mmCIF file of C-alpha atoms in Angstrom:
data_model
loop_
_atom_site.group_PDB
_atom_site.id
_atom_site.type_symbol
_atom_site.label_atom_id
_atom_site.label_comp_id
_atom_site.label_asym_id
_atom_site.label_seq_id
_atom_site.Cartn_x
_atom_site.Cartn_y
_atom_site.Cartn_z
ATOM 1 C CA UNK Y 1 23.298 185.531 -16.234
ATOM 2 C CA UNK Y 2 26.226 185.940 -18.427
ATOM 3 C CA UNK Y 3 24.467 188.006 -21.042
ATOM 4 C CA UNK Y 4 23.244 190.470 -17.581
ATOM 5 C CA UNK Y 5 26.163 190.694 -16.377
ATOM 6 C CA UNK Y 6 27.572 191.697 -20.145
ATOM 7 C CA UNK Y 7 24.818 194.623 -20.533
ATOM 8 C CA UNK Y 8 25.532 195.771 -17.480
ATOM 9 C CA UNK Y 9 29.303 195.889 -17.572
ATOM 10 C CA UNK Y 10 28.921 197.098 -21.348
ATOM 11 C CA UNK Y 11 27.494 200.830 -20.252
ATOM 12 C CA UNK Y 12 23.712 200.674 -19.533
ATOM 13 C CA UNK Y 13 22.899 203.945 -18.155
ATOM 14 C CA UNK Y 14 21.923 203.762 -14.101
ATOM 15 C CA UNK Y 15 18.405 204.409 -14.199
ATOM 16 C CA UNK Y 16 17.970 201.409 -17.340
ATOM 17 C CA UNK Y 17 19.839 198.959 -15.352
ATOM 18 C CA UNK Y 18 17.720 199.533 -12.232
ATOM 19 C CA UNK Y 19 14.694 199.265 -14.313
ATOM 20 C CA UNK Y 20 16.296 195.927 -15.978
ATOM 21 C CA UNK Y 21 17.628 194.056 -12.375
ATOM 22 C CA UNK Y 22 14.436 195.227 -10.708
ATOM 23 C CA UNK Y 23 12.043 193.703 -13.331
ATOM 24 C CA UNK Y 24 14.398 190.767 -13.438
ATOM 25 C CA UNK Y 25 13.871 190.381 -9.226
ATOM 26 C CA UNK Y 26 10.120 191.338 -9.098
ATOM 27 C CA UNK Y 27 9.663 188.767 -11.892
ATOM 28 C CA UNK Y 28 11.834 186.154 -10.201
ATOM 29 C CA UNK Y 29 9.612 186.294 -7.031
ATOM 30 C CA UNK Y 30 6.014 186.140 -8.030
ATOM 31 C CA UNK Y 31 7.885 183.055 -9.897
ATOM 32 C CA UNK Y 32 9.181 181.872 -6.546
ATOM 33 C CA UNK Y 33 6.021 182.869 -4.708
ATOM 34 C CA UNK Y 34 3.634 180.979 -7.125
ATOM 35 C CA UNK Y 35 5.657 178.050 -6.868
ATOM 36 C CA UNK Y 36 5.971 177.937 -3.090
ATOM 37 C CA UNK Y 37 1.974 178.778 -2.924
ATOM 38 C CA UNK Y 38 1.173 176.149 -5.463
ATOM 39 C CA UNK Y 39 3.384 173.503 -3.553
ATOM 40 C CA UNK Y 40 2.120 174.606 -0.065
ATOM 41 C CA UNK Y 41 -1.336 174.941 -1.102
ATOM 42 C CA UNK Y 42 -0.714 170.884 -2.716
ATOM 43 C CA UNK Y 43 -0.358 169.670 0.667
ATOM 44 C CA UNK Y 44 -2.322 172.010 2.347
ATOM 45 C CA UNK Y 45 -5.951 172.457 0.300
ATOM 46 C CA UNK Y 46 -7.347 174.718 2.852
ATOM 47 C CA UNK Y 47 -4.931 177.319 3.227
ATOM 48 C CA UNK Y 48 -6.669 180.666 2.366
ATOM 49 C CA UNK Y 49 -6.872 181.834 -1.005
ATOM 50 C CA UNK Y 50 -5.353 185.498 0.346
ATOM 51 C CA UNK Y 51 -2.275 187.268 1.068
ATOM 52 C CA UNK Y 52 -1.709 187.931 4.659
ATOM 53 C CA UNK Y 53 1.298 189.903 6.565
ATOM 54 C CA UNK Y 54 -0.247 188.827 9.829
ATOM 55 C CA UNK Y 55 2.135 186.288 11.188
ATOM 56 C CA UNK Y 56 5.636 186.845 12.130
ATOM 57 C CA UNK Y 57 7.175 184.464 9.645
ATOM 58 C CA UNK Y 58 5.235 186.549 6.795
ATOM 59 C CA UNK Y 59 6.648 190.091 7.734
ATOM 60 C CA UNK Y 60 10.195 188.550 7.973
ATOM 61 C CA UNK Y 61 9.569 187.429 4.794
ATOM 62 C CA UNK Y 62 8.689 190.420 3.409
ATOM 63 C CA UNK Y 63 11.534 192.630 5.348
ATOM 64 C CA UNK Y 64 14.181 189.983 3.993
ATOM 65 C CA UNK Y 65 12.954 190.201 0.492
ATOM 66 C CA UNK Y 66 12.863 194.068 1.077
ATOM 67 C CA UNK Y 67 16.084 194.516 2.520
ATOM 68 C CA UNK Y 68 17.368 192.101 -0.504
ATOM 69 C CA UNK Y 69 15.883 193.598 -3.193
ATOM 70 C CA UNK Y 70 17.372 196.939 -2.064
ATOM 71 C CA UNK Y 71 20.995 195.479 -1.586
ATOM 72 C CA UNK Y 72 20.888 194.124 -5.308
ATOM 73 C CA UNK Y 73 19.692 197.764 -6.626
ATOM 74 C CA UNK Y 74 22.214 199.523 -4.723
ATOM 75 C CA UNK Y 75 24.587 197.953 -6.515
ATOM 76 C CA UNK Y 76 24.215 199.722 -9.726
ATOM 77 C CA UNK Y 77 23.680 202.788 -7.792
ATOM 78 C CA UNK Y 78 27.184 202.621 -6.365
ATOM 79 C CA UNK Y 79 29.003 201.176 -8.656
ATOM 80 C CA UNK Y 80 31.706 202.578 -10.979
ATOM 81 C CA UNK Y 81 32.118 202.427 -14.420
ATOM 82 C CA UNK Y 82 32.889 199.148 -15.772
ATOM 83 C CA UNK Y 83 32.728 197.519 -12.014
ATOM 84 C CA UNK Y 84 31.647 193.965 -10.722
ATOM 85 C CA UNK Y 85 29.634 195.874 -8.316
ATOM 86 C CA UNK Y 86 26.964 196.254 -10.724
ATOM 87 C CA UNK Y 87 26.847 192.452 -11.449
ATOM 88 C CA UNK Y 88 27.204 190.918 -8.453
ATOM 89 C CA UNK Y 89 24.349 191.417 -5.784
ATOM 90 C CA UNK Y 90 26.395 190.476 -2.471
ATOM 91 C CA UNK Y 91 29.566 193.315 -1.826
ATOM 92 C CA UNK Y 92 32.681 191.734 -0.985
ATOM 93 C CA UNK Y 93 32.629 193.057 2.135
ATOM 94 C CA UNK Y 94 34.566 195.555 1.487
ATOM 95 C CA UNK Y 95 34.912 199.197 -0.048
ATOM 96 C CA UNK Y 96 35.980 199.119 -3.537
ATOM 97 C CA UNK Y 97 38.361 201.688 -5.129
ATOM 98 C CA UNK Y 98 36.486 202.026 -8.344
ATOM 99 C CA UNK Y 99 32.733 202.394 -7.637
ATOM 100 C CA UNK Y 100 31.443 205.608 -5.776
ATOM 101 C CA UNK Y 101 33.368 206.486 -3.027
ATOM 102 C CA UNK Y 102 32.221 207.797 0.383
ATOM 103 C CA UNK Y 103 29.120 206.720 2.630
ATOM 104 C CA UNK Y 104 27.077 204.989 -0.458
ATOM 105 C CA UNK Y 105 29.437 202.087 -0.228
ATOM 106 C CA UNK Y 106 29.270 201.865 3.461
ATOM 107 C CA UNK Y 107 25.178 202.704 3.789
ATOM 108 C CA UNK Y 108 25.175 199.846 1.108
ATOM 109 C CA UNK Y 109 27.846 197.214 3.482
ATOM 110 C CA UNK Y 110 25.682 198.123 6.278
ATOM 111 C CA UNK Y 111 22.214 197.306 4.528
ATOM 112 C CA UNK Y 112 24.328 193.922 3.381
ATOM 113 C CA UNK Y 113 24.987 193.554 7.677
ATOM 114 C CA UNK Y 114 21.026 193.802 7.955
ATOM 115 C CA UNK Y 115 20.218 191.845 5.193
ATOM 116 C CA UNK Y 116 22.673 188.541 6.440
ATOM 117 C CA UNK Y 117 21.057 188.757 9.888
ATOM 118 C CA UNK Y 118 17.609 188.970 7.939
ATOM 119 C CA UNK Y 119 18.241 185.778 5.870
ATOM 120 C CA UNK Y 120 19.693 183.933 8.909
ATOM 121 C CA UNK Y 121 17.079 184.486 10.786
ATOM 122 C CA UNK Y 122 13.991 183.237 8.274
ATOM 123 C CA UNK Y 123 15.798 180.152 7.188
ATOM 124 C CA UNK Y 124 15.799 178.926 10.750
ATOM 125 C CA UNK Y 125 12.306 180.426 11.685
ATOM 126 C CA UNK Y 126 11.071 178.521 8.689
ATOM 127 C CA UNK Y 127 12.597 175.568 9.139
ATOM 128 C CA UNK Y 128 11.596 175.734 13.230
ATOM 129 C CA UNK Y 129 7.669 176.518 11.886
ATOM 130 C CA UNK Y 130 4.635 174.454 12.736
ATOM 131 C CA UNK Y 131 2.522 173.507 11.157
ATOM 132 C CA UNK Y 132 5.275 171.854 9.280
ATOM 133 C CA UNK Y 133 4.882 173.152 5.659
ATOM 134 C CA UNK Y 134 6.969 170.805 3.670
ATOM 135 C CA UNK Y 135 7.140 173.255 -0.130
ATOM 136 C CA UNK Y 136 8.544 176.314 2.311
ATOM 137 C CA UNK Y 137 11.165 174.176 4.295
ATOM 138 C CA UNK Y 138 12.569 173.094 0.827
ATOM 139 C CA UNK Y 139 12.549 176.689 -0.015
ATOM 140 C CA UNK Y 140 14.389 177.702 2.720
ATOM 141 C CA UNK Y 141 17.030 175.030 2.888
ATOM 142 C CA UNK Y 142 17.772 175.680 -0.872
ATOM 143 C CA UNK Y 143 17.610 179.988 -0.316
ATOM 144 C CA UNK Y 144 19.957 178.825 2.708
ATOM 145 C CA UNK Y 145 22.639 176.630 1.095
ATOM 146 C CA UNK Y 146 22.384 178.943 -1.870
ATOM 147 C CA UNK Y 147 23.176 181.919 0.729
ATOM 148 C CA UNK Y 148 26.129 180.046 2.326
ATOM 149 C CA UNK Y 149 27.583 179.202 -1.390
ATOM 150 C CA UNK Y 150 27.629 182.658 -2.449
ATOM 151 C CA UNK Y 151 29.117 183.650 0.848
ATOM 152 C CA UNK Y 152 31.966 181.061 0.433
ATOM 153 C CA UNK Y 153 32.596 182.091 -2.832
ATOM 154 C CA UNK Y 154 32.968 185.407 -1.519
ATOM 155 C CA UNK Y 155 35.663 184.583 0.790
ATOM 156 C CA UNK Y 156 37.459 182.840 -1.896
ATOM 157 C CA UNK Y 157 37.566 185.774 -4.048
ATOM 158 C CA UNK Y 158 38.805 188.042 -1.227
ATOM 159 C CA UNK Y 159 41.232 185.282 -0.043
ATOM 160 C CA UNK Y 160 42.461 183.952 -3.328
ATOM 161 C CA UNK Y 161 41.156 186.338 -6.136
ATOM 162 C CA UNK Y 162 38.721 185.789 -8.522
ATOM 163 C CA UNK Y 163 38.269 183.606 -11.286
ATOM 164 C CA UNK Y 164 35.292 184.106 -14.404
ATOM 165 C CA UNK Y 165 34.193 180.916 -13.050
ATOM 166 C CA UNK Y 166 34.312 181.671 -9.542
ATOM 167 C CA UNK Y 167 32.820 184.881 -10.619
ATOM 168 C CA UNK Y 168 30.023 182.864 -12.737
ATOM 169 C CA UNK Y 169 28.882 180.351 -9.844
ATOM 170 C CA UNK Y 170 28.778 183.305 -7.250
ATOM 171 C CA UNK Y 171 25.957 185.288 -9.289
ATOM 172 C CA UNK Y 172 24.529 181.686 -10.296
ATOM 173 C CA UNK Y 173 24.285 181.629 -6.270
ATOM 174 C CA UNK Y 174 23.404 184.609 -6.204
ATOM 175 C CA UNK Y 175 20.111 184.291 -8.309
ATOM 176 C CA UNK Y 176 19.206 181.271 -6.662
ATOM 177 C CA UNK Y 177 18.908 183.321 -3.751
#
């Protein structure tokens, strides 16, 4: 994280550091997915050996993990030289004077809206889900709490300024998410 969030604040040109934070997230969730899979699939031998968008809960997933991935790009899209923006994956909910001014920063707080309502809403439809799949409720408790943390931390920052080590545990939430 730290050494990230150094590159990135160092001068990586735009179109490296999307290449780097995008690798980074793809790789993160075929991690996350073959875990979750491997769990589920440990209590559940005769789940289907397939990927399937079919049921609701699967193309929530997939629009949350869209609409997430997106946020965390657009933040080295909009950010300015030498800004937090481009390490942190949340905004602060708010427009910031030194990354790119005008409607990027408020397409991006808006896609940030979407992408709350997004996580809300598959943490409790997976932990409402039956058949009761024990690997994805841990999964969503911890992407839920992890979610709420960085949130919090947020609100610290805005309320009370930030710290490196408030600064440090809100990416660290961050990537858990």
């Amino acid at each position: 994280i730290v050494f990230g969030a150094f590159a990135v604040l160092t001068g990586l040109a735009r179109p490296v550091a999307v290449l780097d934070l995008s690798s980074a997230l793809i790789t993160l969730t075929l991690v996350l997915t073959a875990a979750v899979v491997a769990f589920t699939r440990h209590t559940d031998p005769a789940l289907a050996d397939r990927f399937s968008a079919k049921s609701g809960l699967a193309r929530l997933s997939l629009a949350t993990l869209g609409a997430t991935f997106l946020l965390y790009v657009s933040g080295i899209l909009v950010a300015g030289r030498g800004s937090l923006t481009r390490c942190v994956g949340w905004p602060f909910w708010r427009l910031i004077p030194d990354d790119t001014a005008g409607w990027p920063q408020v397409v991006r707080l808006a896609l940030a809206a979407i992408t709350v309502l997004l996580i809300a809403w598959l943490v409790v439809r997976t932990l409402r889900a039956r058949p009761v799949h024990t690997a994805q409720r841990r999964t969503a408790a911890v992407a839920g709490l992890a979610f709420l943390a960085e949130m919090a931390i947020g609100l610290i920052m805005q309320t009370s300024g930030s710290t490196m080590l408030l600064l440090m545990a809100y990416v660290a939430a961050g990537t858990v998410l």
